[in-house]
mmCIF file with all atom_site columns, C-alpha atoms in Angstrom:
data_model
loop_
_atom_site.group_PDB
_atom_site.id
_atom_site.type_symbol
_atom_site.label_atom_id
_atom_site.label_alt_id
_atom_site.label_comp_id
_atom_site.label_asym_id
_atom_site.label_entity_id
_atom_site.label_seq_id
_atom_site.pdbx_PDB_ins_code
_atom_site.Cartn_x
_atom_site.Cartn_y
_atom_site.Cartn_z
_atom_site.occupancy
_atom_site.B_iso_or_equiv
_atom_site.pdbx_formal_charge
_atom_site.auth_seq_id
_atom_site.auth_comp_id
_atom_site.auth_asym_id
_atom_site.auth_atom_id
_atom_site.pdbx_PDB_model_num
ATOM 1  C CA . MET A 1 1  ? -7.266  4.691   -22.011 1.00 0.00 ? 1  MET A CA 1
ATOM 2  C CA . ARG A 1 2  ? -8.496  3.859   -18.264 1.00 0.00 ? 2  ARG A CA 1
ATOM 3  C CA . SER A 1 3  ? -6.968  0.583   -18.369 1.00 0.00 ? 3  SER A CA 1
ATOM 4  C CA . PHE A 1 4  ? -3.557  1.936   -19.459 1.00 0.00 ? 4  PHE A CA 1
ATOM 5  C CA . GLY A 1 5  ? -3.659  4.319   -16.417 1.00 0.00 ? 5  GLY A CA 1
ATOM 6  C CA . VAL A 1 6  ? -4.437  1.342   -14.150 1.00 0.00 ? 6  VAL A CA 1
ATOM 7  C CA . LEU A 1 7  ? -1.707  -0.739  -15.679 1.00 0.00 ? 7  LEU A CA 1
ATOM 8  C CA . PHE A 1 8  ? 0.911   1.992   -15.303 1.00 0.00 ? 8  PHE A CA 1
ATOM 9  C CA . VAL A 1 9  ? -0.019  2.355   -11.674 1.00 0.00 ? 9  VAL A CA 1
ATOM 10 C CA . LEU A 1 10 ? 0.053   -1.297  -10.967 1.00 0.00 ? 10 LEU A CA 1
ATOM 11 C CA . PHE A 1 11 ? 3.492   -1.717  -12.560 1.00 0.00 ? 11 PHE A CA 1
ATOM 12 C CA . SER A 1 12 ? 4.951   1.385   -10.909 1.00 0.00 ? 12 SER A CA 1
ATOM 13 C CA . LEU A 1 13 ? 3.832   0.588   -7.496  1.00 0.00 ? 13 LEU A CA 1
ATOM 14 C CA . THR A 1 14 ? 7.083   -1.103  -6.697  1.00 0.00 ? 14 THR A CA 1
ATOM 15 C CA . ALA A 1 15 ? 9.066   2.010   -7.858  1.00 0.00 ? 15 ALA A CA 1
ATOM 16 C CA . PHE A 1 16 ? 6.997   4.381   -6.075  1.00 0.00 ? 16 PHE A CA 1
ATOM 17 C CA . ALA A 1 17 ? 7.228   2.105   -2.743  1.00 0.00 ? 17 ALA A CA 1
ATOM 18 C CA . GLN A 1 18 ? 11.068  2.934   -2.867  1.00 0.00 ? 18 GLN A CA 1
ATOM 19 C CA . ASP A 1 19 ? 10.477  6.581   -3.697  1.00 0.00 ? 19 ASP A CA 1
ATOM 20 C CA . THR A 1 20 ? 8.118   7.549   -0.680  1.00 0.00 ? 20 THR A CA 1
ATOM 21 C CA . ASN A 1 21 ? 8.211   9.928   2.120   1.00 0.00 ? 21 ASN A CA 1
ATOM 22 C CA . ARG A 1 22 ? 8.374   7.269   5.059   1.00 0.00 ? 22 ARG A CA 1
ATOM 23 C CA . VAL A 1 23 ? 5.575   7.420   7.558   1.00 0.00 ? 23 VAL A CA 1
ATOM 24 C CA . SER A 1 24 ? 5.759   5.734   11.016  1.00 0.00 ? 24 SER A CA 1
ATOM 25 C CA . ASN A 1 25 ? 1.990   5.096   11.399  1.00 0.00 ? 25 ASN A CA 1
ATOM 26 C CA . LEU A 1 26 ? -1.206  5.795   9.463   1.00 0.00 ? 26 LEU A CA 1
ATOM 27 C CA . LYS A 1 27 ? -4.526  6.715   10.822  1.00 0.00 ? 27 LYS A CA 1
ATOM 28 C CA . CYS A 1 28 ? -7.634  5.034   8.971   1.00 0.00 ? 28 CYS A CA 1
ATOM 29 C CA . LYS A 1 29 ? -11.279 5.088   9.882   1.00 0.00 ? 29 LYS A CA 1
ATOM 30 C CA . GLY A 1 30 ? -10.940 1.773   11.764  1.00 0.00 ? 30 GLY A CA 1
ATOM 31 C CA . GLY A 1 31 ? -7.652  2.118   13.740  1.00 0.00 ? 31 GLY A CA 1
ATOM 32 C CA . TRP A 1 32 ? -4.008  2.942   13.436  1.00 0.00 ? 32 TRP A CA 1
ATOM 33 C CA . VAL A 1 33 ? -1.632  1.044   11.001  1.00 0.00 ? 33 VAL A CA 1
ATOM 34 C CA . THR A 1 34 ? 1.924   0.663   12.140  1.00 0.00 ? 34 THR A CA 1
ATOM 35 C CA . SER A 1 35 ? 5.023   -1.425  11.180  1.00 0.00 ? 35 SER A CA 1
ATOM 36 C CA . GLY A 1 36 ? 4.129   -5.178  11.934  1.00 0.00 ? 36 GLY A CA 1
ATOM 37 C CA . THR A 1 37 ? 0.310   -4.752  11.506  1.00 0.00 ? 37 THR A CA 1
ATOM 38 C CA . SER A 1 38 ? -1.221  -7.617  9.545   1.00 0.00 ? 38 SER A CA 1
ATOM 39 C CA . LYS A 1 39 ? -2.617  -7.346  5.953   1.00 0.00 ? 39 LYS A CA 1
ATOM 40 C CA . LEU A 1 40 ? -6.137  -8.513  7.386   1.00 0.00 ? 40 LEU A CA 1
ATOM 41 C CA . GLU A 1 41 ? -5.883  -5.671  9.884   1.00 0.00 ? 41 GLU A CA 1
ATOM 42 C CA . VAL A 1 42 ? -4.999  -2.931  7.351   1.00 0.00 ? 42 VAL A CA 1
ATOM 43 C CA . ILE A 1 43 ? -7.857  -4.130  5.209   1.00 0.00 ? 43 ILE A CA 1
ATOM 44 C CA . SER A 1 44 ? -10.110 -3.907  8.158   1.00 0.00 ? 44 SER A CA 1
ATOM 45 C CA . TYR A 1 45 ? -9.089  -0.569  9.199   1.00 0.00 ? 45 TYR A CA 1
ATOM 46 C CA . CYS A 1 46 ? -8.716  1.010   5.905   1.00 0.00 ? 46 CYS A CA 1
ATOM 47 C CA . GLY A 1 47 ? -10.944 -0.909  3.576   1.00 0.00 ? 47 GLY A CA 1
ATOM 48 C CA . GLN A 1 48 ? -9.957  -2.403  0.190   1.00 0.00 ? 48 GLN A CA 1
ATOM 49 C CA . PRO A 1 49 ? -6.912  -0.817  -1.283  1.00 0.00 ? 49 PRO A CA 1
ATOM 50 C CA . LYS A 1 50 ? -7.200  1.284   -4.469  1.00 0.00 ? 50 LYS A CA 1
ATOM 51 C CA . TYR A 1 51 ? -4.548  -1.057  -6.200  1.00 0.00 ? 51 TYR A CA 1
ATOM 52 C CA . THR A 1 52 ? -2.603  -4.233  -4.952  1.00 0.00 ? 52 THR A CA 1
ATOM 53 C CA . ASP A 1 53 ? 0.858   -5.416  -6.573  1.00 0.00 ? 53 ASP A CA 1
ATOM 54 C CA . VAL A 1 54 ? 2.480   -8.645  -5.828  1.00 0.00 ? 54 VAL A CA 1
ATOM 55 C CA . THR A 1 55 ? 6.147   -7.650  -6.169  1.00 0.00 ? 55 THR A CA 1
ATOM 56 C CA . SER A 1 56 ? 7.893   -11.132 -5.395  1.00 0.00 ? 56 SER A CA 1
ATOM 57 C CA . GLY A 1 57 ? 7.255   -14.589 -3.914  1.00 0.00 ? 57 GLY A CA 1
ATOM 58 C CA . ASP A 1 58 ? 4.586   -17.140 -3.820  1.00 0.00 ? 58 ASP A CA 1
ATOM 59 C CA . ASN A 1 59 ? 1.588   -17.732 -1.247  1.00 0.00 ? 59 ASN A CA 1
ATOM 60 C CA . MET A 1 60 ? 4.041   -18.847 1.539   1.00 0.00 ? 60 MET A CA 1
ATOM 61 C CA . VAL A 1 61 ? 6.350   -15.972 1.220   1.00 0.00 ? 61 VAL A CA 1
ATOM 62 C CA . LYS A 1 62 ? 5.061   -12.985 -0.599  1.00 0.00 ? 62 LYS A CA 1
ATOM 63 C CA . SER A 1 63 ? 6.058   -9.290  -0.881  1.00 0.00 ? 63 SER A CA 1
ATOM 64 C CA . GLU A 1 64 ? 3.270   -6.805  -1.871  1.00 0.00 ? 64 GLU A CA 1
ATOM 65 C CA . ASP A 1 65 ? 2.374   -3.314  -2.019  1.00 0.00 ? 65 ASP A CA 1
ATOM 66 C CA . LEU A 1 66 ? -1.137  -1.818  -1.513  1.00 0.00 ? 66 LEU A CA 1
ATOM 67 C CA . LEU A 1 67 ? -2.141  1.712   -2.612  1.00 0.00 ? 67 LEU A CA 1
ATOM 68 C CA . TYR A 1 68 ? -4.530  3.833   -0.421  1.00 0.00 ? 68 TYR A CA 1
ATOM 69 C CA . THR A 1 69 ? -5.864  7.303   -0.833  1.00 0.00 ? 69 THR A CA 1
ATOM 70 C CA . ILE A 1 70 ? -6.619  8.837   2.519   1.00 0.00 ? 70 ILE A CA 1
ATOM 71 C CA . LYS A 1 71 ? -7.615  12.261  2.820   1.00 0.00 ? 71 LYS A CA 1
ATOM 72 C CA . ARG A 1 72 ? -6.472  13.245  -0.653  1.00 0.00 ? 72 ARG A CA 1
ATOM 73 C CA . LYS A 1 73 ? -2.815  11.627  -0.240  1.00 0.00 ? 73 LYS A CA 1
ATOM 74 C CA . ASP A 1 74 ? -1.770  8.443   -1.806  1.00 0.00 ? 74 ASP A CA 1
ATOM 75 C CA . TYR A 1 75 ? -0.014  5.979   0.422   1.00 0.00 ? 75 TYR A CA 1
ATOM 76 C CA . ILE A 1 76 ? 1.775   2.743   -0.370  1.00 0.00 ? 76 ILE A CA 1
ATOM 77 C CA . ILE A 1 77 ? 1.696   0.049   2.277   1.00 0.00 ? 77 ILE A CA 1
ATOM 78 C CA . SER A 1 78 ? 4.379   -2.527  1.699   1.00 0.00 ? 78 SER A CA 1
ATOM 79 C CA . PHE A 1 79 ? 4.164   -6.268  3.195   1.00 0.00 ? 79 PHE A CA 1
ATOM 80 C CA . SER A 1 80 ? 6.593   -8.880  3.668   1.00 0.00 ? 80 SER A CA 1
ATOM 81 C CA . ASN A 1 81 ? 4.885   -12.257 4.721   1.00 0.00 ? 81 ASN A CA 1
ATOM 82 C CA . GLY A 1 82 ? 1.573   -10.526 5.329   1.00 0.00 ? 82 GLY A CA 1
ATOM 83 C CA . LYS A 1 83 ? 2.909   -7.856  7.937   1.00 0.00 ? 83 LYS A CA 1
ATOM 84 C CA . VAL A 1 84 ? 3.603   -4.210  7.230   1.00 0.00 ? 84 VAL A CA 1
ATOM 85 C CA . VAL A 1 85 ? 7.176   -3.549  6.697   1.00 0.00 ? 85 VAL A CA 1
ATOM 86 C CA . HIS A 1 86 ? 7.256   0.181   5.094   1.00 0.00 ? 86 HIS A CA 1
ATOM 87 C CA . MET A 1 87 ? 4.637   2.920   4.538   1.00 0.00 ? 87 MET A CA 1
ATOM 88 C CA . GLY A 1 88 ? 5.036   6.108   2.711   1.00 0.00 ? 88 GLY A CA 1
ATOM 89 C CA . THR A 1 89 ? 3.415   8.870   0.943   1.00 0.00 ? 89 THR A CA 1
ATOM 90 C CA . ILE A 1 90 ? 4.099   9.032   -2.782  1.00 0.00 ? 90 ILE A CA 1
ATOM 91 C CA . LYS A 1 91 ? 6.560   12.046  -3.641  1.00 0.00 ? 91 LYS A CA 1
#
């Protein structure tokens, strides 16, 4: 049953990313995440994500979403070419 829940979340990240309350910045233990922050910096500031989903592309041009739980809220951080392009809380 647990694996079904994980698969559901992974396949749903893309839909959730478009159905979020947008936030302009996000405070993690290591620092602030804003638009344009690199994926490496986000992982450095916030730790490993709860889930990761590559939504399109290859290793050169990739879009992906990372799911974090910070202070009991779920946040999706969307990347394009390794940089933050969208952040939001799940509605």
